[in-house]
């Protein structure tokens, strides 16, 4: 699977659709994309259904984004995490911290 | 034994090790497949720690080969070894925490040494691993303030902070109460499933071994007695395997000449 981040809009939401493997070699790209996107949108969703693998540096990027969004009362959700993403979130009990949705409406 | 394939992450052939006159490993063949949890079992003096030291590159093979993630340890250059070390995590029996650093700095150390990650990312990754091992919030404690179980868990957090492909865990349950020990076993299974690690655990705790292992290798006096699934090892007809499983004391074979030599001979 090709890795990349695609942007789209859905109402108030900016959706970052991530695909491929998010590991140490690439997670800083994800981090930059999330942190750059936040100021320009009322709400941010990160779609993770096409993520084949995410390591903890990738999770760290999402945590940092979520933290920044919360400090501005800005909605931030993870959309449809793939089973492998969900397993890593559950390992750290982050499934109970992030807002996780299957779809936006 | 099969040649190294993409699915074999550890391949040891004909490994010999000596400490002075004592032959510790006797032509050991050993291989581990990707995603497997392998337990190395054996009593004191079986050679299991020596095998582990060879696998993590602390000892160089006197004879035989050790191939890890496709890299031949005996012939690897410094850069290759460094690459390999980035993909390996080791949780040492005694923890091996650096006593002058607090828990968070201990756990972050591999990230600071091996990556150029942003400092926020390093902090979150280290604390994430502390959460995973149930040490969330304890990041500012010094190693001297930790209990035995906490030291083990901090050492594990440091071993997995880089999300290694291969994790080595030396005696996870030694000296721990049964509940903490069972929690660590549970965690080992989760790490394999969520982070796709291949895990090698050295232990002499039977209960723990049976709980976590896909496959078990039983070492005795430097020989591999059996490698197989939990059921295969339990049903092994080998007398010494059964001795170990039933905690029967072993009958040491004494070679009078060797024994006398060890007692009387002057060092070189």
Short mmCIF file of C-alpha atoms in Angstrom, two decimals:
data_model
loop_
_atom_site.label_atom_id
_atom_site.label_comp_id
_atom_site.label_asym_id
_atom_site.label_seq_id
_atom_site.Cartn_x
_atom_site.Cartn_y
_atom_site.Cartn_z
CA UNK A 1 0.00 0.00 0.00
CA UNK A 2 1.32 3.41 -1.03
CA UNK A 3 1.72 5.66 1.96
CA UNK A 4 0.40 9.16 1.97
CA UNK A 5 -2.01 11.68 3.40
CA UNK A 6 -4.97 12.97 1.37
CA UNK A 7 -7.00 16.01 2.43
CA UNK A 8 -10.72 16.45 1.91
CA UNK A 9 -13.55 18.54 3.37
CA UNK A 10 -16.81 17.40 4.87
CA UNK A 11 -18.84 20.28 6.27
CA UNK A 12 -16.84 21.82 9.10
CA UNK A 13 -14.43 18.92 9.11
CA UNK A 14 -11.08 18.73 7.44
CA UNK A 15 -10.38 15.04 6.88
CA UNK A 16 -6.81 13.74 6.65
CA UNK A 17 -6.94 10.26 5.13
CA UNK A 18 -3.76 8.38 6.01
CA UNK A 19 -2.69 5.27 4.15
CA UNK A 20 0.15 2.76 4.30
CA UNK A 21 2.54 2.02 7.16
CA UNK A 22 3.20 4.72 9.73
CA UNK A 23 6.55 3.98 11.34
CA UNK A 24 9.56 5.86 12.72
CA UNK A 25 10.78 6.74 9.24
CA UNK A 26 7.57 8.52 8.30
CA UNK A 27 5.66 9.49 11.43
CA UNK A 28 7.17 12.98 11.53
CA UNK A 29 5.45 13.65 8.19
CA UNK A 30 2.13 12.71 9.76
CA UNK A 31 2.91 14.87 12.80
CA UNK A 32 3.67 17.90 10.65
CA UNK A 33 0.52 17.37 8.56
CA UNK A 34 -1.72 17.13 11.64
CA UNK A 35 -0.18 20.11 13.45
CA UNK A 36 -0.28 22.26 10.30
CA UNK A 37 -3.89 21.36 9.53
CA UNK A 38 -5.27 22.22 12.98
CA UNK A 39 -5.18 26.06 12.85
CA UNK A 40 -6.93 26.17 9.45
CA UNK A 41 -10.09 24.22 10.28
CA UNK A 42 -12.91 24.27 12.84
CA UNK A 43 -12.63 20.48 13.25
CA UNK A 44 -10.16 17.77 12.26
CA UNK A 45 -10.67 14.09 11.51
CA UNK A 46 -7.88 11.64 10.82
CA UNK A 47 -9.08 8.69 8.78
CA UNK A 48 -7.13 5.52 9.57
CA UNK A 49 -8.96 2.71 7.77
CA UNK A 50 -6.19 2.40 5.18
CA UNK A 51 -3.35 2.27 7.70
CA UNK A 52 -1.74 -1.15 7.58
CA UNK A 53 0.48 -0.57 10.59
CA UNK A 54 1.16 2.23 13.02
CA UNK A 55 3.94 2.29 15.58
CA UNK A 56 4.11 4.38 18.71
CA UNK A 57 5.80 7.31 16.99
CA UNK A 58 2.71 7.52 14.76
CA UNK A 59 0.45 7.28 17.79
CA UNK A 60 2.53 10.04 19.41
CA UNK A 61 1.77 12.31 16.43
CA UNK A 62 -1.96 11.73 16.92
CA UNK A 63 -1.70 12.31 20.68
CA UNK A 64 0.07 15.61 20.15
CA UNK A 65 -2.56 16.72 17.64
CA UNK A 66 -5.40 15.71 19.97
CA UNK A 67 -3.80 17.58 22.85
CA UNK A 68 -3.46 20.78 20.80
CA UNK A 69 -7.03 20.50 19.53
CA UNK A 70 -8.39 20.02 23.04
CA UNK A 71 -6.55 23.04 24.34
CA UNK A 72 -8.55 25.10 21.79
CA UNK A 73 -11.82 23.20 22.24
CA UNK A 74 -11.52 22.05 18.67
CA UNK A 75 -13.17 18.74 17.72
CA UNK A 76 -10.60 16.06 16.81
CA UNK A 77 -11.61 12.53 15.92
CA UNK A 78 -10.02 9.36 14.65
CA UNK A 79 -12.12 7.86 11.88
CA UNK A 80 -12.55 4.15 11.31
CA UNK A 81 -9.20 2.94 12.62
CA UNK A 82 -8.13 -0.31 10.98
CA UNK A 83 -7.85 -3.36 13.25
CA UNK A 84 -4.08 -2.99 13.50
CA UNK A 85 -4.37 0.68 14.51
CA UNK A 86 -7.06 -0.22 17.02
CA UNK A 87 -4.82 -2.90 18.55
CA UNK A 88 -2.05 -0.37 19.20
CA UNK A 89 -4.53 2.17 20.62
CA UNK A 90 -5.95 -0.48 22.94
CA UNK A 91 -2.49 -1.58 24.05
CA UNK A 92 -1.99 1.87 25.56
CA UNK A 93 -5.69 2.24 26.54
CA UNK A 94 -5.87 5.23 24.18
CA UNK A 95 -9.11 3.90 22.74
CA UNK A 96 -10.63 5.37 25.92
CA UNK A 97 -8.94 8.73 25.42
CA UNK A 98 -9.39 9.56 21.75
CA UNK A 99 -12.77 10.21 20.21
CA UNK A 100 -13.14 7.37 17.75
CA UNK A 101 -15.92 7.27 15.18
CA UNK A 102 -16.75 5.00 12.30
CA UNK A 103 -18.08 7.92 10.24
CA UNK A 104 -18.51 11.65 10.58
CA UNK A 105 -22.31 11.97 10.67
CA UNK B 1 17.68 -26.76 9.20
CA UNK B 2 16.08 -24.34 6.77
CA UNK B 3 18.19 -21.56 5.32
CA UNK B 4 17.37 -18.01 6.38
CA UNK B 5 14.21 -16.82 4.68
CA UNK B 6 12.18 -13.67 5.05
CA UNK B 7 10.19 -15.53 7.67
CA UNK B 8 13.16 -16.57 9.77
CA UNK B 9 14.40 -13.73 11.92
CA UNK B 10 16.95 -15.62 14.00
CA UNK B 11 19.10 -18.38 12.62
CA UNK B 12 21.83 -19.93 14.74
CA UNK B 13 23.90 -22.82 13.47
CA UNK B 14 26.54 -24.89 15.20
CA UNK B 15 27.09 -22.31 17.95
CA UNK B 16 29.90 -23.13 20.38
CA UNK B 17 30.71 -21.26 23.56
CA UNK B 18 33.34 -21.85 26.22
CA UNK B 19 34.06 -20.16 29.52
CA UNK B 20 37.60 -21.25 30.21
CA UNK B 21 37.59 -25.03 30.16
CA UNK B 22 33.86 -25.38 30.38
CA UNK B 23 31.98 -25.93 27.18
CA UNK B 24 28.77 -23.97 27.64
CA UNK B 25 27.09 -24.38 24.23
CA UNK B 26 27.66 -27.53 22.24
CA UNK B 27 26.96 -26.88 18.59
CA UNK B 28 23.57 -25.28 19.12
CA UNK B 29 21.13 -24.92 16.18
CA UNK B 30 18.29 -22.53 16.84
CA UNK B 31 15.87 -20.64 14.65
CA UNK B 32 12.92 -18.36 15.30
CA UNK B 33 10.26 -17.28 12.83
CA UNK B 34 8.75 -13.82 12.49
CA UNK B 35 5.93 -13.14 14.93
CA UNK B 36 6.76 -16.12 17.09
CA UNK B 37 7.04 -16.10 20.87
CA UNK B 38 9.86 -18.48 21.69
CA UNK B 39 10.69 -19.40 25.24
CA UNK B 40 14.18 -20.66 26.04
CA UNK B 41 13.96 -22.83 29.12
CA UNK B 42 16.56 -24.59 31.16
CA UNK B 43 17.94 -24.78 34.65
CA UNK B 44 20.89 -22.85 36.04
CA UNK B 45 24.00 -23.61 34.03
CA UNK B 46 22.04 -24.89 31.03
CA UNK B 47 23.59 -22.25 28.77
CA UNK B 48 20.42 -20.23 28.21
CA UNK B 49 21.92 -16.91 29.29
CA UNK B 50 25.01 -17.57 27.19
CA UNK B 51 22.81 -18.27 24.18
CA UNK B 52 20.98 -15.01 24.84
CA UNK B 53 24.25 -13.09 25.08
CA UNK B 54 25.21 -14.41 21.65
CA UNK B 55 21.83 -13.53 20.16
CA UNK B 56 22.05 -9.92 21.29
CA UNK B 57 25.64 -9.61 20.15
CA UNK B 58 27.29 -9.28 23.57
CA UNK B 59 29.38 -12.39 22.88
CA UNK B 60 30.94 -13.26 19.55
CA UNK B 61 30.65 -16.88 18.41
CA UNK B 62 33.80 -18.98 18.79
CA UNK B 63 32.44 -21.34 16.19
CA UNK B 64 29.17 -21.43 14.32
CA UNK B 65 27.03 -18.59 13.02
CA UNK B 66 24.44 -16.25 14.44
CA UNK B 67 22.24 -14.57 11.87
CA UNK B 68 19.76 -11.95 13.05
CA UNK B 69 17.25 -10.26 10.71
CA UNK B 70 19.47 -11.34 7.84
CA UNK B 71 22.71 -10.01 9.33
CA UNK B 72 25.58 -12.36 10.13
CA UNK B 73 26.79 -11.08 13.51
CA UNK B 74 30.34 -12.40 13.18
CA UNK B 75 30.94 -10.58 9.90
CA UNK B 76 28.81 -7.49 10.36
CA UNK B 77 30.43 -4.06 10.20
CA UNK B 78 29.85 -1.35 12.80
CA UNK B 79 27.12 0.35 10.74
CA UNK B 80 25.28 -2.92 10.17
CA UNK B 81 25.42 -3.77 13.86
CA UNK B 82 24.08 -0.34 14.71
CA UNK B 83 21.21 -0.81 12.23
CA UNK B 84 20.46 -4.14 13.84
CA UNK B 85 20.55 -2.75 17.36
CA UNK B 86 17.92 -0.19 16.40
CA UNK B 87 15.56 -3.04 15.62
CA UNK B 88 16.23 -5.03 18.78
CA UNK B 89 15.04 -4.44 22.32
CA UNK B 90 16.48 -6.17 25.35
CA UNK B 91 15.00 -6.28 28.81
CA UNK B 92 17.75 -7.47 31.12
CA UNK B 93 17.10 -9.60 34.15
CA UNK B 94 18.30 -6.98 36.61
CA UNK B 95 16.76 -4.14 34.62
CA UNK B 96 20.11 -2.45 33.86
CA UNK B 97 18.56 0.96 34.43
CA UNK B 98 20.99 3.86 34.65
CA UNK B 99 20.85 4.85 38.28
CA UNK B 100 21.60 8.54 37.75
CA UNK B 101 18.69 9.01 35.31
CA UNK B 102 15.02 9.11 36.24
CA UNK B 103 12.57 6.62 34.77
CA UNK B 104 11.59 8.80 31.83
CA UNK B 105 15.17 9.56 30.83
CA UNK B 106 16.02 5.86 31.07
CA UNK B 107 13.13 4.96 28.81
CA UNK B 108 13.83 7.81 26.35
CA UNK B 109 17.51 6.98 26.06
CA UNK B 110 17.29 4.76 22.94
CA UNK B 111 15.18 7.40 21.15
CA UNK B 112 17.67 10.12 21.99
CA UNK B 113 20.61 7.95 20.91
CA UNK B 114 19.16 6.50 17.72
CA UNK B 115 16.65 9.00 16.33
CA UNK B 116 16.25 12.68 15.56
CA UNK B 117 12.63 12.74 16.63
CA UNK B 118 11.08 15.92 17.91
CA UNK B 119 11.34 16.30 21.71
CA UNK B 120 7.52 16.27 22.09
CA UNK B 121 7.36 12.99 20.21
CA UNK B 122 10.13 11.51 22.38
CA UNK B 123 8.31 12.52 25.55
CA UNK B 124 4.97 11.13 24.39
CA UNK B 125 6.51 7.88 23.14
CA UNK B 126 8.36 7.28 26.40
CA UNK B 127 5.30 8.02 28.53
CA UNK B 128 3.12 5.91 26.25
CA UNK B 129 5.39 2.95 26.95
CA UNK B 130 5.23 3.68 30.67
CA UNK B 131 1.42 3.58 30.40
CA UNK B 132 1.63 0.27 28.55
CA UNK B 133 3.68 -1.30 31.36
CA UNK B 134 1.42 0.29 34.01
CA UNK B 135 3.97 2.83 35.21
CA UNK B 136 2.01 5.85 34.02
CA UNK B 137 2.81 8.88 36.18
CA UNK B 138 5.98 7.41 37.68
CA UNK B 139 8.29 8.99 35.11
CA UNK B 140 10.11 11.25 37.57
CA UNK B 141 11.13 8.55 40.02
CA UNK B 142 14.75 7.46 40.24
CA UNK B 143 15.59 3.76 39.85
CA UNK B 144 16.51 3.55 43.55
CA UNK B 145 12.92 4.46 44.43
CA UNK B 146 11.43 1.58 42.44
CA UNK B 147 10.34 -1.86 43.64
CA UNK B 148 11.63 -4.99 41.90
CA UNK B 149 8.51 -5.29 39.78
CA UNK B 150 8.64 -1.63 38.80
CA UNK B 151 12.30 -1.96 37.75
CA UNK B 152 11.35 -4.89 35.49
CA UNK B 153 8.52 -2.93 33.96
CA UNK B 154 10.64 0.20 33.45
CA UNK B 155 13.29 -1.95 31.77
CA UNK B 156 10.62 -3.43 29.52
CA UNK B 157 9.35 0.05 28.65
CA UNK B 158 12.86 1.02 27.61
CA UNK B 159 13.28 -2.20 25.61
CA UNK B 160 10.12 -1.51 23.57
CA UNK B 161 10.39 2.27 23.27
CA UNK B 162 11.64 2.02 19.66
CA UNK B 163 8.98 -0.56 18.72
CA UNK B 164 11.64 -3.17 18.00
CA UNK B 165 11.02 -5.98 15.55
CA UNK B 166 12.72 -8.33 17.96
CA UNK B 167 12.37 -8.26 21.72
CA UNK B 168 14.50 -10.26 24.15
CA UNK B 169 13.29 -10.65 27.66
CA UNK B 170 15.55 -12.25 30.26
CA UNK B 171 13.67 -13.82 33.20
CA UNK B 172 10.55 -11.64 33.16
CA UNK B 173 9.02 -13.28 36.22
CA UNK B 174 12.07 -13.87 38.40
CA UNK B 175 11.47 -12.37 41.82
CA UNK B 176 8.00 -11.04 41.05
CA UNK B 177 4.74 -11.77 42.80
CA UNK B 178 2.39 -14.03 40.81
CA UNK B 179 -0.04 -11.27 39.87
CA UNK B 180 2.61 -8.93 38.44
CA UNK B 181 4.20 -11.90 36.72
CA UNK B 182 0.89 -12.88 35.08
CA UNK B 183 0.37 -9.26 34.00
CA UNK B 184 3.77 -9.20 32.34
CA UNK B 185 2.94 -12.44 30.51
CA UNK B 186 -0.30 -10.90 29.29
CA UNK B 187 1.62 -7.86 28.11
CA UNK B 188 4.11 -9.98 26.17
CA UNK B 189 1.22 -11.54 24.24
CA UNK B 190 -0.30 -8.14 23.52
CA UNK B 191 3.01 -6.71 22.31
CA UNK B 192 3.36 -9.47 19.78
CA UNK B 193 -0.20 -9.01 18.53
CA UNK B 194 -0.37 -5.21 18.44
CA UNK B 195 3.19 -4.27 17.53
CA UNK B 196 4.01 -7.47 15.60
CA UNK B 197 7.12 -8.20 17.56
CA UNK B 198 9.02 -11.43 17.50
CA UNK B 199 9.80 -12.20 21.13
CA UNK B 200 12.38 -14.43 22.74
CA UNK B 201 11.92 -15.00 26.46
CA UNK B 202 14.47 -16.71 28.65
CA UNK B 203 12.93 -18.16 31.76
CA UNK B 204 12.98 -21.01 34.18
CA UNK B 205 9.39 -20.38 35.28
CA UNK B 206 7.36 -23.21 33.82
CA UNK B 207 3.97 -21.64 34.39
CA UNK B 208 4.95 -18.45 32.63
CA UNK B 209 6.59 -20.37 29.78
CA UNK B 210 3.46 -22.39 29.12
CA UNK B 211 1.29 -19.29 29.25
CA UNK B 212 3.12 -17.27 26.63
CA UNK B 213 5.08 -19.61 24.38
CA UNK B 214 4.24 -20.54 20.83
CA UNK B 215 7.31 -22.71 20.92
CA UNK B 216 9.76 -23.73 23.61
CA UNK B 217 13.42 -24.65 23.36
CA UNK B 218 14.74 -26.66 26.29
CA UNK B 219 18.45 -26.33 26.90
CA UNK B 220 20.43 -28.59 29.17
CA UNK B 221 24.19 -28.52 29.69
CA UNK B 222 24.66 -26.68 26.42
CA UNK B 223 22.55 -29.07 24.34
CA UNK B 224 19.11 -28.44 22.95
CA UNK B 225 16.97 -31.28 24.24
CA UNK B 226 13.85 -30.35 22.36
CA UNK B 227 12.24 -27.50 20.44
CA UNK B 228 8.51 -27.69 19.91
CA UNK B 229 5.08 -26.41 20.78
CA UNK B 230 3.96 -26.34 24.40
CA UNK B 231 2.15 -29.67 23.89
CA UNK B 232 5.17 -31.27 22.23
CA UNK B 233 7.45 -30.21 25.06
CA UNK B 234 5.00 -31.39 27.73
CA UNK B 235 4.77 -34.75 26.00
CA UNK B 236 8.46 -35.10 25.28
CA UNK B 237 9.79 -38.55 26.11
CA UNK B 238 13.19 -37.10 26.95
CA UNK B 239 13.97 -37.92 30.56
CA UNK B 240 15.82 -34.69 31.27
CA UNK B 241 12.96 -32.63 29.84
CA UNK B 242 10.61 -34.46 32.16
CA UNK B 243 13.01 -33.87 35.08
CA UNK B 244 12.83 -30.18 34.38
CA UNK B 245 9.04 -30.17 34.01
CA UNK B 246 8.59 -32.08 37.23
CA UNK B 247 11.31 -30.21 39.10
CA UNK B 248 13.22 -33.37 39.86
CA UNK B 249 16.77 -32.75 41.03
CA UNK B 250 19.28 -33.77 38.42
CA UNK B 251 21.93 -36.37 38.78
CA UNK B 252 25.13 -34.63 37.88
CA UNK B 253 27.49 -36.74 35.85
CA UNK B 254 30.93 -36.41 37.39
CA UNK B 255 33.99 -37.05 35.29
CA UNK B 256 36.75 -37.54 37.91
CA UNK B 257 39.57 -36.43 35.60
CA UNK B 258 37.78 -33.27 34.50
CA UNK B 259 36.77 -32.51 38.07
CA UNK B 260 40.27 -32.90 39.46
CA UNK B 261 41.68 -30.79 36.68
CA UNK B 262 39.26 -27.99 37.46
CA UNK B 263 40.23 -28.07 41.13
CA UNK B 264 43.98 -28.29 40.80
CA UNK B 265 45.09 -26.78 37.53
CA UNK B 266 46.76 -23.39 37.63
CA UNK B 267 45.41 -20.67 35.37
CA UNK B 268 47.25 -19.94 32.13
#
